[in-house]
Amino acid sequence: MGELLFEAKGVGKTYGANTVLHDIDMQIYGGEVIGLIGENGAGKSTLMKLISGVEKSSMGEMFFMGKPYSASSILDANHQGIGMVFQEQSLVGSLTIAQNIYLGREKKYSTCGFVNWNKMNQDARKALERIDMDIDPSKKVRDIDFAARQMVEIAKVLDVVTEAANGHAIILLDEPTTVLSDEEIRKLFVQVRNMKEQGNAVIFISHRLDEVLEITDRIYVFKDGEETAVMQTEGADVNLLYEKMIGRSTTGEFYVEHKQTVPSDEVILEVNDLSLFGAFNHVSFELKRGEVLGLCGVEGSGKEDVCAVLVGDAAPTAGTIKIRGKECTFANPYQARKKGILSVPKERRDEGMIGILSIEDNIIVSHMDSLSNHSFLSAKKTRRIAQEWVEKAGVKCVSINDRINQLSGGNAQKVIFARALESGCEVLILNHPTRGVDVGSKEEIYDLVRDMTAAGNSIILLGDTLDECIGLSSRIIVLRDGLVTGMFDCPVGDKPLQLDIVQKMM
């Protein structure tokens, strides 16, 4: 362990009478990776915002390199050698990758009002090469996928803080692997270890406990705004971390299999020889009432594209979709919803919610037409419906008037689930429903999935992991290169092995 870079003593944060972070002590040493874990709302991101200059602490004191530390903004923290890669990305889509990396630092490339774009692109390429990313820095950010944007975000923060701190930087990574593939995660971990070897410190926030155990040296556990445990990673395991986070041991039945329903014989959705040029071909299946149908496949297998067609985001080039035996076509998601198909998207912050609106508004926004009378909404009725769903879904909030973007990831996801259920749609497409959600909230979401099928909903699931897809599904369809390569029944007590499915995926 290297020298002490950063120390927090009794740090806390209050919003009015509500204390969200209380009496936190933390030491960060050079040459180490610290894991920071806890349920959504435990206080992890709040502490990171205090360190990174997004917000001011309400109590306690912080020290960096032995001197009192405070940051008035993200840029101020960056210039002192502390940078954060946020879970919600902050890149500007209309600018190039290079312009995003050097946003706010353009002065060194300017002479008499002219910007040396070639020099900026050359330096940006070096910053990208530092994390093994081979991409044209003159590309617009809006033209690259979400995972690539995450890596650009990391390259940007790494470049600015290492320049400022000269080998003593602190880099805060908030759920950095959420949208990355296994290969991209491997590359990221290589870079994290490189940063560590150079004497820098890395704070790694993740709900994926296996990743925390793989990459960190020490682990801080937060619960209800307090630090409940600090431990060396060596000797820790997933069960111990779970118990420290949740306050109880894991049930051993994570996917609530005892509540898995046996689907009825009634066919709700029928897909026949469906194709989308360049994405998938000749996909056929039936979805029965009360069934969870898992779609498995590697990135580019076509599973995401199948769901895009089913929800009205893309028009098929061949084949048919039938709902209750009647052929249907959808020009857009609104038409799909009117026919009874609704999606819970994987990027909830960008696609699944309206951040500036309240919890109540987000629950009713998809079906205001059914709640209105002569173009007027009944405030009493919408409040009652929103309150009922907040209670049913277990959303932790002060009031249904809270803005949804003030909620933790798990609670925001529950609001989106509530909206889907209130819609009355028979077919729900759950696209990575637990992405970025802590293990406690995952269990609650799995319980909601079981309640949905028990109530007669039919679900198409794109799981966050293969294990999740197997555990939740009644049946699994495997796609590879746009073609169906296998189908598996998944009854309780006789689930297929991961290896069996992977062999059909690869």
PDB file of C-alpha atoms in Angstrom, residues 65-266:
ATOM      1  CA  MET A  65      -2.166  14.916  -0.056  1.00  0.00           C
ATOM      2  CA  GLY A  66      -2.173  15.963   3.593  1.00  0.00           C
ATOM      3  CA  LYS A  67      -3.896  19.312   3.009  1.00  0.00           C
ATOM      4  CA  PRO A  68      -7.540  20.333   3.585  1.00  0.00           C
ATOM      5  CA  TYR A  69      -9.521  19.517   0.474  1.00  0.00           C
ATOM      6  CA  SER A  70     -12.663  20.960  -1.046  1.00  0.00           C
ATOM      7  CA  ALA A  71     -13.809  21.259  -4.631  1.00  0.00           C
ATOM      8  CA  SER A  72     -16.260  23.858  -5.898  1.00  0.00           C
ATOM      9  CA  SER A  73     -16.957  21.980  -9.129  1.00  0.00           C
ATOM     10  CA  ILE A  74     -16.071  18.912 -11.156  1.00  0.00           C
ATOM     11  CA  LEU A  75     -13.436  20.934 -13.042  1.00  0.00           C
ATOM     12  CA  ASP A  76     -11.948  22.176  -9.766  1.00  0.00           C
ATOM     13  CA  ALA A  77     -11.646  18.573  -8.526  1.00  0.00           C
ATOM     14  CA  ASN A  78     -10.126  17.538 -11.878  1.00  0.00           C
ATOM     15  CA  HIS A  79      -7.506  20.272 -11.665  1.00  0.00           C
ATOM     16  CA  GLN A  80      -6.546  18.997  -8.208  1.00  0.00           C
ATOM     17  CA  GLY A  81      -6.229  15.414  -9.475  1.00  0.00           C
ATOM     18  CA  ILE A  82      -9.603  13.819  -8.663  1.00  0.00           C
ATOM     19  CA  GLY A  83     -11.986  12.759 -11.412  1.00  0.00           C
ATOM     20  CA  MET A  84     -15.221  10.800 -11.624  1.00  0.00           C
ATOM     21  CA  VAL A  85     -16.766   8.726 -14.397  1.00  0.00           C
ATOM     22  CA  PHE A  86     -20.495   8.984 -13.760  1.00  0.00           C
ATOM     23  CA  GLN A  87     -23.075   6.253 -14.286  1.00  0.00           C
ATOM     24  CA  GLU A  88     -25.131   8.757 -16.314  1.00  0.00           C
ATOM     25  CA  GLN A  89     -22.832   9.833 -19.103  1.00  0.00           C
ATOM     26  CA  SER A  90     -21.901  13.492 -19.601  1.00  0.00           C
ATOM     27  CA  LEU A  91     -20.563  13.554 -23.167  1.00  0.00           C
ATOM     28  CA  VAL A  92     -21.942  16.007 -25.750  1.00  0.00           C
ATOM     29  CA  GLY A  93     -23.322  14.046 -28.689  1.00  0.00           C
ATOM     30  CA  SER A  94     -22.884  16.802 -31.291  1.00  0.00           C
ATOM     31  CA  LEU A  95     -19.144  17.155 -30.577  1.00  0.00           C
ATOM     32  CA  THR A  96     -16.355  14.838 -31.692  1.00  0.00           C
ATOM     33  CA  ILE A  97     -14.655  12.383 -29.373  1.00  0.00           C
ATOM     34  CA  ALA A  98     -11.564  14.620 -29.266  1.00  0.00           C
ATOM     35  CA  GLN A  99     -13.633  17.734 -28.519  1.00  0.00           C
ATOM     36  CA  ASN A 100     -15.321  15.888 -25.643  1.00  0.00           C
ATOM     37  CA  ILE A 101     -12.021  14.703 -24.182  1.00  0.00           C
ATOM     38  CA  TYR A 102     -10.616  18.250 -24.179  1.00  0.00           C
ATOM     39  CA  LEU A 103     -13.840  20.115 -23.428  1.00  0.00           C
ATOM     40  CA  GLY A 104     -12.860  23.045 -21.197  1.00  0.00           C
ATOM     41  CA  ARG A 105      -9.177  22.530 -22.031  1.00  0.00           C
ATOM     42  CA  GLU A 106      -9.202  23.808 -25.625  1.00  0.00           C
ATOM     43  CA  LYS A 107      -6.927  26.741 -24.790  1.00  0.00           C
ATOM     44  CA  LYS A 108      -3.711  24.755 -25.246  1.00  0.00           C
ATOM     45  CA  TYR A 109      -4.752  23.982 -28.821  1.00  0.00           C
ATOM     46  CA  SER A 110      -5.709  27.593 -29.708  1.00  0.00           C
ATOM     47  CA  THR A 111      -3.509  30.224 -31.308  1.00  0.00           C
ATOM     48  CA  CYS A 112      -4.900  33.643 -32.207  1.00  0.00           C
ATOM     49  CA  GLY A 113      -8.419  32.253 -32.140  1.00  0.00           C
ATOM     50  CA  PHE A 114      -7.631  29.235 -34.350  1.00  0.00           C
ATOM     51  CA  VAL A 115      -7.840  25.690 -33.018  1.00  0.00           C
ATOM     52  CA  ASN A 116      -5.228  23.145 -34.077  1.00  0.00           C
ATOM     53  CA  TRP A 117      -7.641  20.250 -34.642  1.00  0.00           C
ATOM     54  CA  ASN A 118      -4.896  17.908 -35.887  1.00  0.00           C
ATOM     55  CA  LYS A 119      -2.929  18.314 -32.650  1.00  0.00           C
ATOM     56  CA  MET A 120      -6.094  17.813 -30.576  1.00  0.00           C
ATOM     57  CA  ASN A 121      -6.964  14.654 -32.508  1.00  0.00           C
ATOM     58  CA  GLN A 122      -3.413  13.326 -32.095  1.00  0.00           C
ATOM     59  CA  ASP A 123      -3.512  13.851 -28.320  1.00  0.00           C
ATOM     60  CA  ALA A 124      -7.013  12.357 -28.145  1.00  0.00           C
ATOM     61  CA  ARG A 125      -5.792   9.279 -29.971  1.00  0.00           C
ATOM     62  CA  LYS A 126      -3.030   8.878 -27.356  1.00  0.00           C
ATOM     63  CA  ALA A 127      -5.600   9.233 -24.545  1.00  0.00           C
ATOM     64  CA  LEU A 128      -7.747   6.533 -26.195  1.00  0.00           C
ATOM     65  CA  GLU A 129      -4.737   4.267 -26.776  1.00  0.00           C
ATOM     66  CA  ARG A 130      -4.020   4.489 -23.047  1.00  0.00           C
ATOM     67  CA  ILE A 131      -7.163   2.400 -22.500  1.00  0.00           C
ATOM     68  CA  ASP A 132      -6.587   0.238 -25.609  1.00  0.00           C
ATOM     69  CA  MET A 133      -9.375   1.912 -27.568  1.00  0.00           C
ATOM     70  CA  ASP A 134      -8.886   2.039 -31.326  1.00  0.00           C
ATOM     71  CA  ILE A 135     -11.397   4.579 -32.663  1.00  0.00           C
ATOM     72  CA  ASP A 136     -11.244   7.693 -34.836  1.00  0.00           C
ATOM     73  CA  PRO A 137     -11.216  10.701 -32.445  1.00  0.00           C
ATOM     74  CA  SER A 138     -12.805  12.899 -35.121  1.00  0.00           C
ATOM     75  CA  LYS A 139     -16.010  10.845 -34.960  1.00  0.00           C
ATOM     76  CA  LYS A 140     -19.091  12.471 -33.443  1.00  0.00           C
ATOM     77  CA  VAL A 141     -20.074  10.969 -30.090  1.00  0.00           C
ATOM     78  CA  ARG A 142     -23.664  10.534 -31.278  1.00  0.00           C
ATOM     79  CA  ASP A 143     -22.374   8.097 -33.924  1.00  0.00           C
ATOM     80  CA  ILE A 144     -20.817   5.624 -31.464  1.00  0.00           C
ATOM     81  CA  ASP A 145     -22.635   3.114 -29.261  1.00  0.00           C
ATOM     82  CA  PHE A 146     -23.286   3.408 -25.542  1.00  0.00           C
ATOM     83  CA  ALA A 147     -20.413   1.118 -24.521  1.00  0.00           C
ATOM     84  CA  ALA A 148     -17.923   3.104 -26.626  1.00  0.00           C
ATOM     85  CA  ARG A 149     -19.139   6.327 -25.010  1.00  0.00           C
ATOM     86  CA  GLN A 150     -18.430   4.846 -21.594  1.00  0.00           C
ATOM     87  CA  MET A 151     -14.850   4.074 -22.608  1.00  0.00           C
ATOM     88  CA  VAL A 152     -14.425   7.609 -24.022  1.00  0.00           C
ATOM     89  CA  GLU A 153     -15.703   8.961 -20.701  1.00  0.00           C
ATOM     90  CA  ILE A 154     -13.038   6.934 -18.870  1.00  0.00           C
ATOM     91  CA  ALA A 155     -10.311   8.085 -21.299  1.00  0.00           C
ATOM     92  CA  LYS A 156     -11.342  11.715 -20.746  1.00  0.00           C
ATOM     93  CA  VAL A 157     -11.240  11.546 -16.947  1.00  0.00           C
ATOM     94  CA  LEU A 158      -8.008   9.541 -16.902  1.00  0.00           C
ATOM     95  CA  ASP A 159      -6.316  12.078 -19.190  1.00  0.00           C
ATOM     96  CA  VAL A 160      -7.276  15.172 -17.210  1.00  0.00           C
ATOM     97  CA  VAL A 161      -6.567  13.876 -13.697  1.00  0.00           C
ATOM     98  CA  THR A 162      -3.255  12.173 -14.470  1.00  0.00           C
ATOM     99  CA  GLU A 163      -2.108  15.397 -16.139  1.00  0.00           C
ATOM    100  CA  ALA A 164      -3.041  17.352 -12.983  1.00  0.00           C
ATOM    101  CA  ALA A 165      -1.922  14.927 -10.278  1.00  0.00           C
ATOM    102  CA  ASN A 166       1.338  13.654 -11.759  1.00  0.00           C
ATOM    103  CA  GLY A 167       0.983  10.048 -10.609  1.00  0.00           C
ATOM    104  CA  HIS A 168      -1.170  10.689  -7.543  1.00  0.00           C
ATOM    105  CA  ALA A 169      -4.604  10.833  -9.133  1.00  0.00           C
ATOM    106  CA  ILE A 170      -7.828   9.454  -7.668  1.00  0.00           C
ATOM    107  CA  ILE A 171     -10.304   8.125 -10.204  1.00  0.00           C
ATOM    108  CA  LEU A 172     -13.878   7.376  -9.155  1.00  0.00           C
ATOM    109  CA  LEU A 173     -15.709   4.826 -11.318  1.00  0.00           C
ATOM    110  CA  ASP A 174     -19.480   4.708 -10.739  1.00  0.00           C
ATOM    111  CA  GLU A 175     -20.882   1.474 -12.210  1.00  0.00           C
ATOM    112  CA  PRO A 176     -18.363   1.530 -15.093  1.00  0.00           C
ATOM    113  CA  THR A 177     -19.114  -1.983 -16.382  1.00  0.00           C
ATOM    114  CA  THR A 178     -22.902  -1.713 -16.615  1.00  0.00           C
ATOM    115  CA  VAL A 179     -22.999  -1.390 -20.411  1.00  0.00           C
ATOM    116  CA  LEU A 180     -19.714  -3.122 -21.263  1.00  0.00           C
ATOM    117  CA  SER A 181     -19.246  -6.542 -22.815  1.00  0.00           C
ATOM    118  CA  ASP A 182     -17.064  -9.175 -21.121  1.00  0.00           C
ATOM    119  CA  GLU A 183     -14.162  -8.287 -23.424  1.00  0.00           C
ATOM    120  CA  GLU A 184     -14.550  -4.568 -22.724  1.00  0.00           C
ATOM    121  CA  ILE A 185     -14.669  -5.269 -18.973  1.00  0.00           C
ATOM    122  CA  ARG A 186     -11.453  -7.271 -19.276  1.00  0.00           C
ATOM    123  CA  LYS A 187      -9.773  -4.338 -21.054  1.00  0.00           C
ATOM    124  CA  LEU A 188     -11.078  -1.897 -18.439  1.00  0.00           C
ATOM    125  CA  PHE A 189      -9.677  -4.026 -15.612  1.00  0.00           C
ATOM    126  CA  VAL A 190      -6.280  -4.070 -17.350  1.00  0.00           C
ATOM    127  CA  GLN A 191      -6.344  -0.264 -17.322  1.00  0.00           C
ATOM    128  CA  VAL A 192      -7.495  -0.119 -13.701  1.00  0.00           C
ATOM    129  CA  ARG A 193      -4.527  -2.290 -12.721  1.00  0.00           C
ATOM    130  CA  ASN A 194      -2.204  -0.090 -14.794  1.00  0.00           C
ATOM    131  CA  MET A 195      -3.472   3.018 -13.001  1.00  0.00           C
ATOM    132  CA  LYS A 196      -2.927   1.286  -9.683  1.00  0.00           C
ATOM    133  CA  GLU A 197       0.652   0.261 -10.573  1.00  0.00           C
ATOM    134  CA  GLN A 198       1.460   3.870 -11.477  1.00  0.00           C
ATOM    135  CA  GLY A 199       0.630   4.935  -7.900  1.00  0.00           C
ATOM    136  CA  ASN A 200      -2.868   6.255  -8.557  1.00  0.00           C
ATOM    137  CA  ALA A 201      -5.940   5.173  -6.583  1.00  0.00           C
ATOM    138  CA  VAL A 202      -9.219   3.915  -8.033  1.00  0.00           C
ATOM    139  CA  ILE A 203     -12.623   3.812  -6.320  1.00  0.00           C
ATOM    140  CA  PHE A 204     -14.785   1.163  -7.950  1.00  0.00           C
ATOM    141  CA  ILE A 205     -18.551   1.287  -7.336  1.00  0.00           C
ATOM    142  CA  SER A 206     -20.457  -1.738  -8.586  1.00  0.00           C
ATOM    143  CA  HIS A 207     -23.446  -3.941  -7.832  1.00  0.00           C
ATOM    144  CA  ARG A 208     -21.654  -6.862  -9.457  1.00  0.00           C
ATOM    145  CA  LEU A 209     -20.047  -8.368  -6.397  1.00  0.00           C
ATOM    146  CA  ASP A 210     -17.949 -10.861  -8.373  1.00  0.00           C
ATOM    147  CA  GLU A 211     -16.282  -7.928 -10.165  1.00  0.00           C
ATOM    148  CA  VAL A 212     -15.650  -6.150  -6.862  1.00  0.00           C
ATOM    149  CA  LEU A 213     -13.945  -9.263  -5.513  1.00  0.00           C
ATOM    150  CA  GLU A 214     -11.861  -9.596  -8.686  1.00  0.00           C
ATOM    151  CA  ILE A 215     -10.489  -6.067  -9.042  1.00  0.00           C
ATOM    152  CA  THR A 216     -10.268  -4.484  -5.553  1.00  0.00           C
ATOM    153  CA  ASP A 217      -7.823  -4.561  -2.643  1.00  0.00           C
ATOM    154  CA  ARG A 218     -10.160  -3.268   0.067  1.00  0.00           C
ATOM    155  CA  ILE A 219     -13.945  -2.920   0.294  1.00  0.00           C
ATOM    156  CA  TYR A 220     -16.119  -0.336   2.043  1.00  0.00           C
ATOM    157  CA  VAL A 221     -19.737  -1.348   2.674  1.00  0.00           C
ATOM    158  CA  PHE A 222     -22.486   1.289   3.036  1.00  0.00           C
ATOM    159  CA  LYS A 223     -26.020   0.835   4.355  1.00  0.00           C
ATOM    160  CA  ASP A 224     -28.656   3.516   5.007  1.00  0.00           C
ATOM    161  CA  GLY A 225     -26.131   6.334   4.638  1.00  0.00           C
ATOM    162  CA  GLU A 226     -23.605   4.841   7.045  1.00  0.00           C
ATOM    163  CA  GLU A 227     -20.387   2.906   6.686  1.00  0.00           C
ATOM    164  CA  THR A 228     -21.100  -0.563   8.098  1.00  0.00           C
ATOM    165  CA  ALA A 229     -17.924  -2.477   7.267  1.00  0.00           C
ATOM    166  CA  VAL A 230     -14.386  -2.114   5.917  1.00  0.00           C
ATOM    167  CA  MET A 231     -12.504  -5.247   4.913  1.00  0.00           C
ATOM    168  CA  GLN A 232      -9.634  -6.605   2.917  1.00  0.00           C
ATOM    169  CA  THR A 233     -10.853  -8.187  -0.300  1.00  0.00           C
ATOM    170  CA  GLU A 234      -8.674 -11.226   0.284  1.00  0.00           C
ATOM    171  CA  GLY A 235     -10.743 -13.693   2.274  1.00  0.00           C
ATOM    172  CA  ALA A 236     -14.106 -12.086   1.424  1.00  0.00           C
ATOM    173  CA  ASP A 237     -16.778 -13.802  -0.679  1.00  0.00           C
ATOM    174  CA  VAL A 238     -20.110 -12.900  -2.280  1.00  0.00           C
ATOM    175  CA  ASN A 239     -22.176 -14.250   0.630  1.00  0.00           C
ATOM    176  CA  LEU A 240     -20.260 -12.153   3.171  1.00  0.00           C
ATOM    177  CA  LEU A 241     -20.636  -8.996   1.072  1.00  0.00           C
ATOM    178  CA  TYR A 242     -24.332  -9.657   0.575  1.00  0.00           C
ATOM    179  CA  GLU A 243     -24.891 -10.087   4.306  1.00  0.00           C
ATOM    180  CA  LYS A 244     -23.007  -6.863   5.125  1.00  0.00           C
ATOM    181  CA  MET A 245     -24.981  -4.933   2.484  1.00  0.00           C
ATOM    182  CA  ILE A 246     -28.471  -6.223   3.136  1.00  0.00           C
ATOM    183  CA  GLY A 247     -28.224  -7.001   6.837  1.00  0.00           C
ATOM    184  CA  ARG A 248     -29.225 -10.615   6.274  1.00  0.00           C
ATOM    185  CA  SER A 249     -27.789 -13.642   4.540  1.00  0.00           C
ATOM    186  CA  THR A 250     -28.892 -14.531   1.025  1.00  0.00           C
ATOM    187  CA  THR A 251     -32.008 -16.682   0.862  1.00  0.00           C
ATOM    188  CA  GLY A 252     -30.314 -19.182  -1.436  1.00  0.00           C
ATOM    189  CA  GLU A 253     -33.276 -18.842  -3.796  1.00  0.00           C
ATOM    190  CA  PHE A 254     -32.316 -15.637  -5.548  1.00  0.00           C
ATOM    191  CA  TYR A 255     -34.662 -16.022  -8.522  1.00  0.00           C
ATOM    192  CA  VAL A 256     -37.733 -16.905  -6.418  1.00  0.00           C
ATOM    193  CA  GLU A 257     -38.166 -20.159  -8.354  1.00  0.00           C
ATOM    194  CA  HIS A 258     -40.791 -21.486  -5.953  1.00  0.00           C
ATOM    195  CA  LYS A 259     -43.140 -18.795  -7.312  1.00  0.00           C
ATOM    196  CA  GLN A 260     -42.510 -19.675 -10.960  1.00  0.00           C
ATOM    197  CA  THR A 261     -45.877 -20.328 -12.578  1.00  0.00           C
ATOM    198  CA  VAL A 262     -46.681 -23.003 -15.129  1.00  0.00           C
ATOM    199  CA  PRO A 263     -47.817 -21.163 -18.294  1.00  0.00           C
ATOM    200  CA  SER A 264     -51.332 -21.816 -19.518  1.00  0.00           C
ATOM    201  CA  ASP A 265     -52.038 -23.281 -22.967  1.00  0.00           C
ATOM    202  CA  GLU A 266     -53.425 -19.947 -24.146  1.00  0.00           C
TER     203      GLU A 266
END
